[in-house]
Amino acid sequence: MVRGLAILIAALWLASPSLAEPSWVGSWATSQQIPEERNALAAHDLDDATLRQTVHLSLSGAALRLRLSNAFGTAPLHITAVHIARAATPGSDAIVAASDTVLRFSGRNDVTIPAGAEYVSDPATVTGADIAITLHFDTAPVQQTSHPGSRTTSYLLHSDHASDASLPGAVKFDHWFNIAGIDVQSPRGAAIVALGDSITDGRGSITNGNDRWTDALAQRLAAANLNFGVLNHGIGGGRVLLDGLGPNAMSRFDRDVLAQPGAHWLIVFEAINDIGTFDPDGGKPRSAHDELVRQLTAAYGQMIEKAHAAGIKAYGATITPFMDCTPYHPKPISEADRIAVNAWIRSHFDAALDFDAAVRDPARPDHLAPAYDSGDGLHLSPAGYRVLAAAIPLSLFR
């Protein structure tokens, strides 16, 4: 009888995917957009070119896979070689040569990604937190798919150098192109998706420093032995309702949130650009501002419903102060909008993360605390980003 019970328990354990079969979980990700002219490559820069880009994983696993994107391409994109390796240092052109691995796609060394599509590589085994992704293009994309705010240095060198240990003489820039995510195999892992604007993207952080608030959150989770990935889907200039430098949050929600492997939680921290750009001259009537708040909160409600339908908990982060942001010429009526939006966030999401309270100046609550201001009255310093991460109760993810 005891032996039969033991066999039954073992069979049930093996049949449970959450316990026995490692699943794919997002460890690193970034949002895709068409780069504005100042952040784009020249039309033929990627003709017969090698592009090495480094990323920082938030979660390790037994194997990994790469997701490549041609989301905004208008023609198929052919990449002739894809290598992945451990980076010598964050943002370096050098790799640990012994870790260099050829990635394959359905068993092939090259891949052709249809216009508007994303392709996932076959699994590979590469360890380390800082990963170098090296692509060789035979022909440049007709329209570029990029993440301009990488805060990480990339390297471009003509001809095929995909397997080279370093890329001396390469052109350097701080943008990513055609890379969308890295997933890892983890038996108990899950992912947190952060949907936001440039404050989530890390404006004000240190290039190659990996000190965005999402990085600091990943460090806290790891220290607490919580096996969760943190996926940064911030876009510089991003807005909830209207396109900015990149697509609006509502239009990218399915790709950047619902399609993320292993997503269990969502943090929405976006609207400061909607409020800041709405009425810089302060000439619009109160009724127009009330309608802005109504549209923003209605959009939040849509996000919550879509997240819940996918089994994802939705947490809202309150909008931080920006009264010192000169380009937005903030007025008291815009501050009233921020307060109204924050009141809705605090009472409607599954939980509220009070970023506003964490970084505002106690003496002037419509301003950032000087210790956390990067210098422009809007974006935070690395110290400020650490404070945002510290304001998130880890109990929300247990």
mmCIF file of C-alpha atoms in Angstrom:
data_model
loop_
_atom_site.group_PDB
_atom_site.id
_atom_site.type_symbol
_atom_site.label_atom_id
_atom_site.label_comp_id
_atom_site.label_asym_id
_atom_site.label_seq_id
_atom_site.Cartn_x
_atom_site.Cartn_y
_atom_site.Cartn_z
ATOM 1 C CA MET A 1 0.000 0.000 0.000
ATOM 2 C CA VAL A 2 2.757 2.446 0.971
ATOM 3 C CA ARG A 3 4.759 1.571 -2.143
ATOM 4 C CA GLY A 4 1.658 2.116 -4.319
ATOM 5 C CA LEU A 5 1.043 5.511 -2.748
ATOM 6 C CA ALA A 6 4.672 6.498 -3.326
ATOM 7 C CA ILE A 7 4.395 5.522 -6.987
ATOM 8 C CA LEU A 8 1.197 7.598 -7.320
ATOM 9 C CA ILE A 9 2.814 10.652 -5.722
ATOM 10 C CA ALA A 10 5.861 10.320 -7.992
ATOM 11 C CA ALA A 11 3.620 10.050 -11.049
ATOM 12 C CA LEU A 12 1.691 13.174 -10.082
ATOM 13 C CA TRP A 13 4.944 15.061 -9.468
ATOM 14 C CA LEU A 14 6.308 14.091 -12.877
ATOM 15 C CA ALA A 15 3.022 15.065 -14.535
ATOM 16 C CA SER A 16 3.099 18.579 -13.096
ATOM 17 C CA PRO A 17 4.716 20.991 -15.602
ATOM 18 C CA SER A 18 5.390 23.531 -12.844
ATOM 19 C CA LEU A 19 7.556 21.042 -10.993
ATOM 20 C CA ALA A 20 8.996 18.637 -13.537
ATOM 21 C CA GLU A 21 9.279 20.461 -16.844
ATOM 22 C CA PRO A 22 11.363 23.655 -17.038
ATOM 23 C CA SER A 23 9.383 26.365 -18.797
ATOM 24 C CA TRP A 24 10.606 29.382 -20.722
ATOM 25 C CA VAL A 25 10.729 32.601 -18.714
ATOM 26 C CA GLY A 26 11.796 36.034 -19.887
ATOM 27 C CA SER A 27 15.125 37.110 -18.393
ATOM 28 C CA TRP A 28 15.864 40.188 -20.493
ATOM 29 C CA ALA A 29 13.681 42.099 -22.932
ATOM 30 C CA THR A 30 13.334 45.469 -24.579
ATOM 31 C CA SER A 31 10.633 47.283 -26.547
ATOM 32 C CA GLN A 32 10.859 47.767 -30.298
ATOM 33 C CA GLN A 33 10.277 50.945 -32.288
ATOM 34 C CA ILE A 34 11.349 52.763 -35.434
ATOM 35 C CA PRO A 35 14.361 54.852 -34.384
ATOM 36 C CA GLU A 36 14.126 58.592 -34.905
ATOM 37 C CA GLU A 37 16.682 59.993 -37.354
ATOM 38 C CA ARG A 38 19.270 61.000 -34.750
ATOM 39 C CA ASN A 39 19.322 57.461 -33.314
ATOM 40 C CA ALA A 40 19.085 55.530 -36.574
ATOM 41 C CA LEU A 41 21.905 53.971 -38.573
ATOM 42 C CA ALA A 42 22.609 55.202 -42.080
ATOM 43 C CA ALA A 43 20.671 53.320 -44.743
ATOM 44 C CA HIS A 44 23.506 50.957 -45.690
ATOM 45 C CA ASP A 45 25.454 50.727 -42.419
ATOM 46 C CA LEU A 46 24.334 47.124 -41.940
ATOM 47 C CA ASP A 47 25.264 45.951 -45.443
ATOM 48 C CA ASP A 48 27.740 43.070 -44.905
ATOM 49 C CA ALA A 49 28.154 44.112 -41.276
ATOM 50 C CA THR A 50 28.685 42.543 -37.867
ATOM 51 C CA LEU A 51 26.759 44.025 -34.941
ATOM 52 C CA ARG A 52 27.671 43.047 -31.361
ATOM 53 C CA GLN A 53 25.261 44.046 -28.608
ATOM 54 C CA THR A 54 25.400 43.195 -24.922
ATOM 55 C CA VAL A 55 22.519 42.703 -22.504
ATOM 56 C CA HIS A 56 22.236 42.003 -18.777
ATOM 57 C CA LEU A 57 20.111 39.032 -17.699
ATOM 58 C CA SER A 58 17.914 39.237 -14.618
ATOM 59 C CA LEU A 59 17.449 35.473 -14.240
ATOM 60 C CA SER A 60 19.650 32.463 -14.990
ATOM 61 C CA GLY A 61 18.499 29.103 -16.301
ATOM 62 C CA ALA A 62 19.561 25.741 -17.637
ATOM 63 C CA ALA A 63 19.356 26.945 -21.247
ATOM 64 C CA LEU A 64 18.520 30.136 -23.073
ATOM 65 C CA ARG A 65 17.015 31.250 -26.349
ATOM 66 C CA LEU A 66 17.173 34.546 -28.218
ATOM 67 C CA ARG A 67 14.245 36.436 -29.688
ATOM 68 C CA LEU A 68 15.037 38.518 -32.778
ATOM 69 C CA SER A 69 12.625 41.165 -34.048
ATOM 70 C CA ASN A 70 11.717 42.628 -37.417
ATOM 71 C CA ALA A 71 8.616 44.226 -35.888
ATOM 72 C CA PHE A 72 8.812 47.440 -37.910
ATOM 73 C CA GLY A 73 10.576 46.058 -40.953
ATOM 74 C CA THR A 74 8.741 46.419 -44.249
ATOM 75 C CA ALA A 75 10.560 43.519 -45.933
ATOM 76 C CA PRO A 76 11.985 40.153 -44.825
ATOM 77 C CA LEU A 77 15.217 40.476 -42.849
ATOM 78 C CA HIS A 78 17.993 37.960 -43.525
ATOM 79 C CA ILE A 79 20.625 37.476 -40.813
ATOM 80 C CA THR A 80 23.381 35.155 -41.969
ATOM 81 C CA ALA A 81 24.926 34.333 -38.577
ATOM 82 C CA VAL A 82 23.963 34.700 -34.930
ATOM 83 C CA HIS A 83 26.432 34.056 -32.102
ATOM 84 C CA ILE A 84 25.931 34.352 -28.374
ATOM 85 C CA ALA A 85 28.622 34.411 -25.708
ATOM 86 C CA ARG A 86 29.480 35.649 -22.256
ATOM 87 C CA ALA A 87 30.629 39.263 -22.463
ATOM 88 C CA ALA A 88 34.042 40.019 -20.994
ATOM 89 C CA THR A 89 32.531 43.019 -19.181
ATOM 90 C CA PRO A 90 29.197 44.840 -19.451
ATOM 91 C CA GLY A 91 29.041 46.800 -22.699
ATOM 92 C CA SER A 92 32.346 45.430 -24.001
ATOM 93 C CA ASP A 93 33.177 44.392 -27.554
ATOM 94 C CA ALA A 94 35.179 41.481 -26.100
ATOM 95 C CA ILE A 95 33.695 38.081 -25.338
ATOM 96 C CA VAL A 96 34.900 35.079 -23.352
ATOM 97 C CA ALA A 97 36.017 33.113 -26.400
ATOM 98 C CA ALA A 98 35.419 29.687 -24.861
ATOM 99 C CA SER A 99 31.742 30.537 -24.386
ATOM 100 C CA ASP A 100 31.091 31.555 -28.011
ATOM 101 C CA THR A 101 28.108 29.604 -29.327
ATOM 102 C CA VAL A 102 26.456 29.548 -32.742
ATOM 103 C CA LEU A 103 22.716 30.021 -32.415
ATOM 104 C CA ARG A 104 20.506 28.114 -34.807
ATOM 105 C CA PHE A 105 16.953 28.633 -35.967
ATOM 106 C CA SER A 106 15.130 25.389 -36.731
ATOM 107 C CA GLY A 107 18.568 23.854 -37.090
ATOM 108 C CA ARG A 108 19.922 26.437 -39.542
ATOM 109 C CA ASN A 109 22.731 28.933 -38.970
ATOM 110 C CA ASP A 110 20.907 31.741 -40.780
ATOM 111 C CA VAL A 111 17.389 33.105 -40.361
ATOM 112 C CA THR A 112 14.974 35.127 -42.467
ATOM 113 C CA ILE A 113 12.423 37.044 -40.385
ATOM 114 C CA PRO A 114 9.273 38.171 -42.195
ATOM 115 C CA ALA A 115 8.239 41.821 -42.050
ATOM 116 C CA GLY A 116 6.534 42.576 -38.737
ATOM 117 C CA ALA A 117 7.561 39.266 -37.175
ATOM 118 C CA GLU A 118 9.695 37.936 -34.333
ATOM 119 C CA TYR A 119 11.716 34.707 -34.446
ATOM 120 C CA VAL A 120 12.949 32.566 -31.574
ATOM 121 C CA SER A 121 16.245 30.665 -31.707
ATOM 122 C CA ASP A 122 16.820 27.044 -30.843
ATOM 123 C CA PRO A 123 17.955 26.536 -27.217
ATOM 124 C CA ALA A 124 21.618 26.974 -26.309
ATOM 125 C CA THR A 125 23.685 26.696 -23.145
ATOM 126 C CA VAL A 126 25.578 29.876 -22.276
ATOM 127 C CA THR A 127 26.132 30.989 -18.699
ATOM 128 C CA GLY A 128 26.699 34.425 -17.227
ATOM 129 C CA ALA A 129 24.717 37.571 -16.502
ATOM 130 C CA ASP A 130 26.230 39.767 -19.226
ATOM 131 C CA ILE A 131 25.577 38.271 -22.639
ATOM 132 C CA ALA A 132 26.982 39.394 -25.997
ATOM 133 C CA ILE A 133 24.752 38.891 -29.037
ATOM 134 C CA THR A 134 26.559 39.095 -32.371
ATOM 135 C CA LEU A 135 24.661 39.321 -35.655
ATOM 136 C CA HIS A 136 25.950 39.367 -39.217
ATOM 137 C CA PHE A 137 23.716 41.043 -41.803
ATOM 138 C CA ASP A 138 24.276 40.573 -45.510
ATOM 139 C CA THR A 139 21.895 43.417 -46.384
ATOM 140 C CA ALA A 140 20.647 46.247 -44.201
ATOM 141 C CA PRO A 141 16.974 46.255 -43.150
ATOM 142 C CA VAL A 142 14.687 48.291 -45.387
ATOM 143 C CA GLN A 143 13.251 49.901 -42.254
ATOM 144 C CA GLN A 144 15.059 49.616 -38.940
ATOM 145 C CA THR A 145 13.648 48.002 -35.806
ATOM 146 C CA SER A 146 15.451 49.340 -32.773
ATOM 147 C CA HIS A 147 15.521 50.251 -29.124
ATOM 148 C CA PRO A 148 17.377 53.590 -29.026
ATOM 149 C CA GLY A 149 17.689 53.891 -25.229
ATOM 150 C CA SER A 150 19.894 50.872 -24.608
ATOM 151 C CA ARG A 151 22.139 52.632 -22.037
ATOM 152 C CA THR A 152 24.599 50.004 -23.292
ATOM 153 C CA THR A 153 27.355 50.256 -25.913
ATOM 154 C CA SER A 154 27.035 48.331 -29.184
ATOM 155 C CA TYR A 155 29.709 47.712 -31.839
ATOM 156 C CA LEU A 156 29.458 47.731 -35.632
ATOM 157 C CA LEU A 157 32.198 46.408 -37.940
ATOM 158 C CA HIS A 158 31.929 45.570 -41.634
ATOM 159 C CA SER A 159 32.408 42.019 -42.959
ATOM 160 C CA ASP A 160 31.677 38.842 -41.010
ATOM 161 C CA HIS A 161 33.295 38.944 -37.561
ATOM 162 C CA ALA A 162 30.559 37.070 -35.714
ATOM 163 C CA SER A 163 32.995 34.643 -34.091
ATOM 164 C CA ASP A 164 35.781 37.136 -33.323
ATOM 165 C CA ALA A 165 36.822 37.465 -29.688
ATOM 166 C CA SER A 166 36.831 41.275 -29.967
ATOM 167 C CA LEU A 167 36.028 43.908 -32.573
ATOM 168 C CA PRO A 168 38.902 46.430 -32.726
ATOM 169 C CA GLY A 169 38.086 49.441 -34.843
ATOM 170 C CA ALA A 170 34.331 48.981 -34.549
ATOM 171 C CA VAL A 171 31.985 51.970 -34.587
ATOM 172 C CA LYS A 172 30.339 52.462 -31.179
ATOM 173 C CA PHE A 173 26.847 53.680 -30.314
ATOM 174 C CA ASP A 174 24.387 53.273 -27.451
ATOM 175 C CA HIS A 175 21.429 51.662 -29.246
ATOM 176 C CA TRP A 176 20.096 48.148 -29.813
ATOM 177 C CA PHE A 177 18.845 46.812 -33.143
ATOM 178 C CA ASN A 178 16.667 43.750 -33.894
ATOM 179 C CA ILE A 179 17.052 42.082 -30.487
ATOM 180 C CA ALA A 180 13.847 41.670 -28.476
ATOM 181 C CA GLY A 181 14.535 39.276 -25.614
ATOM 182 C CA ILE A 182 16.373 36.406 -24.017
ATOM 183 C CA ASP A 183 14.385 33.672 -22.276
ATOM 184 C CA VAL A 184 15.773 31.041 -19.937
ATOM 185 C CA GLN A 185 14.537 27.623 -18.919
ATOM 186 C CA SER A 186 13.489 27.609 -15.291
ATOM 187 C CA PRO A 187 11.330 25.038 -13.435
ATOM 188 C CA ARG A 188 9.843 27.548 -10.987
ATOM 189 C CA GLY A 189 10.589 30.922 -12.545
ATOM 190 C CA ALA A 190 8.211 33.707 -13.505
ATOM 191 C CA ALA A 191 8.586 37.190 -14.951
ATOM 192 C CA ILE A 192 7.652 40.730 -13.942
ATOM 193 C CA VAL A 193 6.991 43.099 -16.851
ATOM 194 C CA ALA A 194 7.618 46.825 -16.331
ATOM 195 C CA LEU A 195 5.691 48.935 -18.858
ATOM 196 C CA GLY A 196 6.837 52.521 -18.870
ATOM 197 C CA ASP A 197 8.565 55.520 -20.400
ATOM 198 C CA SER A 198 12.105 56.925 -20.194
ATOM 199 C CA ILE A 199 12.144 56.718 -16.395
ATOM 200 C CA THR A 200 11.730 52.956 -16.720
ATOM 201 C CA ASP A 201 14.038 52.885 -19.752
ATOM 202 C CA GLY A 202 16.723 54.320 -17.472
ATOM 203 C CA ARG A 203 17.344 57.892 -18.608
ATOM 204 C CA GLY A 204 19.777 59.305 -16.039
ATOM 205 C CA SER A 205 21.381 55.920 -15.297
ATOM 206 C CA ILE A 206 25.031 55.127 -16.068
ATOM 207 C CA THR A 207 25.857 53.768 -19.523
ATOM 208 C CA ASN A 208 26.834 50.090 -19.123
ATOM 209 C CA GLY A 209 26.074 50.407 -15.397
ATOM 210 C CA ASN A 210 22.851 48.367 -15.414
ATOM 211 C CA ASP A 211 21.416 50.589 -12.689
ATOM 212 C CA ARG A 212 17.877 51.259 -13.888
ATOM 213 C CA TRP A 213 15.156 50.728 -11.284
ATOM 214 C CA THR A 214 14.297 47.414 -12.946
ATOM 215 C CA ASP A 215 17.914 46.285 -12.502
ATOM 216 C CA ALA A 216 17.790 47.232 -8.833
ATOM 217 C CA LEU A 217 14.535 45.300 -8.433
ATOM 218 C CA ALA A 218 16.119 42.225 -10.042
ATOM 219 C CA GLN A 219 19.013 42.473 -7.577
ATOM 220 C CA ARG A 220 16.593 42.630 -4.639
ATOM 221 C CA LEU A 221 14.687 39.598 -5.900
ATOM 222 C CA ALA A 222 17.878 37.588 -6.373
ATOM 223 C CA ALA A 223 19.073 38.493 -2.870
ATOM 224 C CA ALA A 224 15.744 37.233 -1.503
ATOM 225 C CA ASN A 225 16.068 33.961 -3.492
ATOM 226 C CA LEU A 226 12.997 34.824 -5.552
ATOM 227 C CA ASN A 227 13.486 33.214 -8.958
ATOM 228 C CA PHE A 228 11.856 35.905 -11.103
ATOM 229 C CA GLY A 229 12.912 37.723 -14.225
ATOM 230 C CA VAL A 230 12.385 41.464 -14.617
ATOM 231 C CA LEU A 231 11.608 42.660 -18.145
ATOM 232 C CA ASN A 232 12.127 46.340 -18.925
ATOM 233 C CA HIS A 233 9.609 47.572 -21.481
ATOM 234 C CA GLY A 234 10.231 51.276 -21.100
ATOM 235 C CA ILE A 235 10.407 53.543 -24.149
ATOM 236 C CA GLY A 236 11.899 57.037 -24.095
ATOM 237 C CA GLY A 237 9.179 59.635 -24.632
ATOM 238 C CA GLY A 238 6.562 56.912 -24.279
ATOM 239 C CA ARG A 239 2.945 57.836 -23.699
ATOM 240 C CA VAL A 240 -0.164 55.853 -22.807
ATOM 241 C CA LEU A 241 -2.541 57.374 -25.347
ATOM 242 C CA LEU A 242 -0.521 58.848 -28.218
ATOM 243 C CA ASP A 243 2.603 57.778 -30.052
ATOM 244 C CA GLY A 244 5.746 59.581 -28.962
ATOM 245 C CA LEU A 245 9.227 58.616 -30.067
ATOM 246 C CA GLY A 246 7.840 55.087 -30.056
ATOM 247 C CA PRO A 247 4.394 53.483 -30.170
ATOM 248 C CA ASN A 248 1.859 54.291 -27.459
ATOM 249 C CA ALA A 249 1.480 51.878 -24.552
ATOM 250 C CA MET A 250 -1.963 50.681 -25.575
ATOM 251 C CA SER A 251 -0.770 49.688 -29.053
ATOM 252 C CA ARG A 252 2.248 47.765 -27.778
ATOM 253 C CA PHE A 253 0.548 46.136 -24.794
ATOM 254 C CA ASP A 254 -0.049 42.742 -26.396
ATOM 255 C CA ARG A 255 3.510 42.386 -27.708
ATOM 256 C CA ASP A 256 5.331 43.922 -24.745
ATOM 257 C CA VAL A 257 3.240 42.441 -21.921
ATOM 258 C CA LEU A 258 0.926 39.582 -22.872
ATOM 259 C CA ALA A 259 3.410 37.876 -25.217
ATOM 260 C CA GLN A 260 6.279 37.856 -22.709
ATOM 261 C CA PRO A 261 7.221 34.290 -21.685
ATOM 262 C CA GLY A 262 6.344 33.468 -18.093
ATOM 263 C CA ALA A 263 4.770 36.858 -17.337
ATOM 264 C CA HIS A 264 2.930 36.686 -13.997
ATOM 265 C CA TRP A 265 2.993 40.333 -12.901
ATOM 266 C CA LEU A 266 2.767 43.721 -14.601
ATOM 267 C CA ILE A 267 3.962 47.074 -13.297
ATOM 268 C CA VAL A 268 2.491 50.058 -15.172
ATOM 269 C CA PHE A 269 4.507 53.255 -14.675
ATOM 270 C CA GLU A 270 3.543 55.549 -17.514
ATOM 271 C CA ALA A 271 1.594 58.794 -18.105
ATOM 272 C CA ILE A 272 4.050 61.533 -17.157
ATOM 273 C CA ASN A 273 4.598 62.354 -20.838
ATOM 274 C CA ASP A 274 0.850 62.362 -21.553
ATOM 275 C CA ILE A 275 0.386 64.921 -18.770
ATOM 276 C CA GLY A 276 3.540 66.915 -19.492
ATOM 277 C CA THR A 277 2.924 67.374 -23.220
ATOM 278 C CA PHE A 278 -0.819 67.995 -22.987
ATOM 279 C CA ASP A 279 -0.918 71.694 -22.107
ATOM 280 C CA PRO A 280 2.564 73.243 -21.824
ATOM 281 C CA ASP A 281 1.139 76.769 -22.207
ATOM 282 C CA GLY A 282 -1.557 76.254 -19.587
ATOM 283 C CA GLY A 283 -4.262 77.580 -21.889
ATOM 284 C CA LYS A 284 -6.637 74.624 -22.034
ATOM 285 C CA PRO A 285 -9.789 74.622 -19.892
ATOM 286 C CA ARG A 286 -10.269 72.433 -16.847
ATOM 287 C CA SER A 287 -12.757 70.334 -18.807
ATOM 288 C CA ALA A 288 -10.022 69.334 -21.282
ATOM 289 C CA HIS A 289 -7.764 68.290 -18.427
ATOM 290 C CA ASP A 290 -10.581 66.306 -16.843
ATOM 291 C CA GLU A 291 -11.038 64.488 -20.149
ATOM 292 C CA LEU A 292 -7.303 63.696 -20.275
ATOM 293 C CA VAL A 293 -7.492 62.147 -16.804
ATOM 294 C CA ARG A 294 -10.599 60.190 -17.826
ATOM 295 C CA GLN A 295 -8.895 58.814 -20.933
ATOM 296 C CA LEU A 296 -5.727 57.889 -19.041
ATOM 297 C CA THR A 297 -7.590 56.058 -16.288
ATOM 298 C CA ALA A 298 -9.829 54.326 -18.834
ATOM 299 C CA ALA A 299 -6.682 53.094 -20.604
ATOM 300 C CA TYR A 300 -5.320 51.819 -17.293
ATOM 301 C CA GLY A 301 -8.593 49.975 -16.803
ATOM 302 C CA GLN A 302 -8.195 48.319 -20.183
ATOM 303 C CA MET A 303 -4.671 47.215 -19.250
ATOM 304 C CA ILE A 304 -5.894 45.733 -15.978
ATOM 305 C CA GLU A 305 -8.675 43.796 -17.729
ATOM 306 C CA LYS A 306 -6.353 42.425 -20.411
ATOM 307 C CA ALA A 307 -3.744 41.466 -17.820
ATOM 308 C CA HIS A 308 -6.305 39.676 -15.667
ATOM 309 C CA ALA A 309 -7.677 37.792 -18.673
ATOM 310 C CA ALA A 310 -4.137 36.464 -19.219
ATOM 311 C CA GLY A 311 -3.700 35.511 -15.549
ATOM 312 C CA ILE A 312 -1.363 38.440 -14.844
ATOM 313 C CA LYS A 313 -1.636 40.626 -11.743
ATOM 314 C CA ALA A 314 -1.503 44.346 -12.538
ATOM 315 C CA TYR A 315 0.303 46.777 -10.229
ATOM 316 C CA GLY A 316 0.238 50.528 -10.790
ATOM 317 C CA ALA A 317 3.141 52.844 -9.931
ATOM 318 C CA THR A 318 2.218 56.414 -9.074
ATOM 319 C CA ILE A 319 3.539 59.153 -11.358
ATOM 320 C CA THR A 320 6.542 60.977 -9.938
ATOM 321 C CA PRO A 321 6.798 64.801 -9.690
ATOM 322 C CA PHE A 322 8.101 66.854 -12.629
ATOM 323 C CA MET A 323 7.513 70.504 -11.671
ATOM 324 C CA ASP A 324 11.178 71.311 -12.411
ATOM 325 C CA CYS A 325 11.046 69.845 -15.941
ATOM 326 C CA THR A 326 11.667 72.933 -18.056
ATOM 327 C CA PRO A 327 10.689 71.487 -21.485
ATOM 328 C CA TYR A 328 7.177 70.716 -20.205
ATOM 329 C CA HIS A 329 6.613 74.143 -18.578
ATOM 330 C CA PRO A 330 4.462 72.470 -15.905
ATOM 331 C CA LYS A 331 1.621 74.488 -14.425
ATOM 332 C CA PRO A 332 -0.542 73.915 -11.346
ATOM 333 C CA ILE A 333 -3.281 72.508 -13.582
ATOM 334 C CA SER A 334 -0.892 69.793 -14.834
ATOM 335 C CA GLU A 335 0.071 68.995 -11.258
ATOM 336 C CA ALA A 336 -3.633 68.592 -10.500
ATOM 337 C CA ASP A 337 -3.827 66.075 -13.357
ATOM 338 C CA ARG A 338 -0.935 64.110 -11.863
ATOM 339 C CA ILE A 339 -2.575 64.070 -8.443
ATOM 340 C CA ALA A 340 -5.889 62.890 -9.946
ATOM 341 C CA VAL A 341 -4.235 60.105 -11.947
ATOM 342 C CA ASN A 342 -2.283 58.976 -8.884
ATOM 343 C CA ALA A 343 -5.451 58.853 -6.797
ATOM 344 C CA TRP A 344 -6.970 56.477 -9.379
ATOM 345 C CA ILE A 345 -3.829 54.328 -9.439
ATOM 346 C CA ARG A 346 -3.833 53.991 -5.658
ATOM 347 C CA SER A 347 -7.382 52.618 -5.623
ATOM 348 C CA HIS A 348 -7.856 50.529 -8.777
ATOM 349 C CA PHE A 349 -4.833 48.325 -9.498
ATOM 350 C CA ASP A 350 -4.232 45.020 -7.716
ATOM 351 C CA ALA A 351 -1.658 46.960 -5.720
ATOM 352 C CA ALA A 352 -0.186 50.446 -5.877
ATOM 353 C CA LEU A 353 3.553 51.116 -5.822
ATOM 354 C CA ASP A 354 3.945 54.617 -4.428
ATOM 355 C CA PHE A 355 6.910 55.848 -6.458
ATOM 356 C CA ASP A 356 5.616 59.391 -6.016
ATOM 357 C CA ALA A 357 5.939 59.248 -2.236
ATOM 358 C CA ALA A 358 9.331 57.535 -2.469
ATOM 359 C CA VAL A 359 11.164 60.243 -4.420
ATOM 360 C CA ARG A 360 9.282 63.519 -3.924
ATOM 361 C CA ASP A 361 10.726 66.384 -1.916
ATOM 362 C CA PRO A 362 8.899 66.415 1.453
ATOM 363 C CA ALA A 363 9.197 70.205 1.559
ATOM 364 C CA ARG A 364 7.885 70.597 -2.011
ATOM 365 C CA PRO A 365 5.907 67.479 -2.918
ATOM 366 C CA ASP A 366 5.407 68.617 -6.519
ATOM 367 C CA HIS A 367 9.199 68.406 -7.042
ATOM 368 C CA LEU A 368 11.669 65.537 -7.022
ATOM 369 C CA ALA A 369 13.903 65.331 -3.983
ATOM 370 C CA PRO A 370 17.273 66.865 -5.001
ATOM 371 C CA ALA A 371 19.132 63.717 -3.916
ATOM 372 C CA TYR A 372 17.226 61.655 -6.497
ATOM 373 C CA ASP A 373 17.049 64.139 -9.390
ATOM 374 C CA SER A 374 19.346 63.424 -12.354
ATOM 375 C CA GLY A 375 19.428 67.157 -13.010
ATOM 376 C CA ASP A 376 16.489 67.772 -15.344
ATOM 377 C CA GLY A 377 13.629 67.684 -12.850
ATOM 378 C CA LEU A 378 12.083 64.640 -14.498
ATOM 379 C CA HIS A 379 14.459 61.672 -14.667
ATOM 380 C CA LEU A 380 16.050 60.054 -11.648
ATOM 381 C CA SER A 381 19.663 59.429 -10.762
ATOM 382 C CA PRO A 382 20.932 55.907 -10.008
ATOM 383 C CA ALA A 383 20.288 56.671 -6.327
ATOM 384 C CA GLY A 384 16.718 57.595 -7.186
ATOM 385 C CA TYR A 385 16.247 54.407 -9.188
ATOM 386 C CA ARG A 386 17.434 52.357 -6.217
ATOM 387 C CA VAL A 387 14.841 54.105 -4.062
ATOM 388 C CA LEU A 388 12.077 53.225 -6.549
ATOM 389 C CA ALA A 389 13.089 49.565 -6.447
ATOM 390 C CA ALA A 390 13.239 49.632 -2.641
ATOM 391 C CA ALA A 391 9.663 50.975 -2.552
ATOM 392 C CA ILE A 392 8.298 47.786 -4.126
ATOM 393 C CA PRO A 393 7.178 45.209 -1.519
ATOM 394 C CA LEU A 394 8.648 41.853 -2.518
ATOM 395 C CA SER A 395 5.655 40.218 -0.845
ATOM 396 C CA LEU A 396 3.687 41.143 -3.977
ATOM 397 C CA PHE A 397 5.632 38.463 -5.849
ATOM 398 C CA ARG A 398 5.586 35.633 -3.330
#
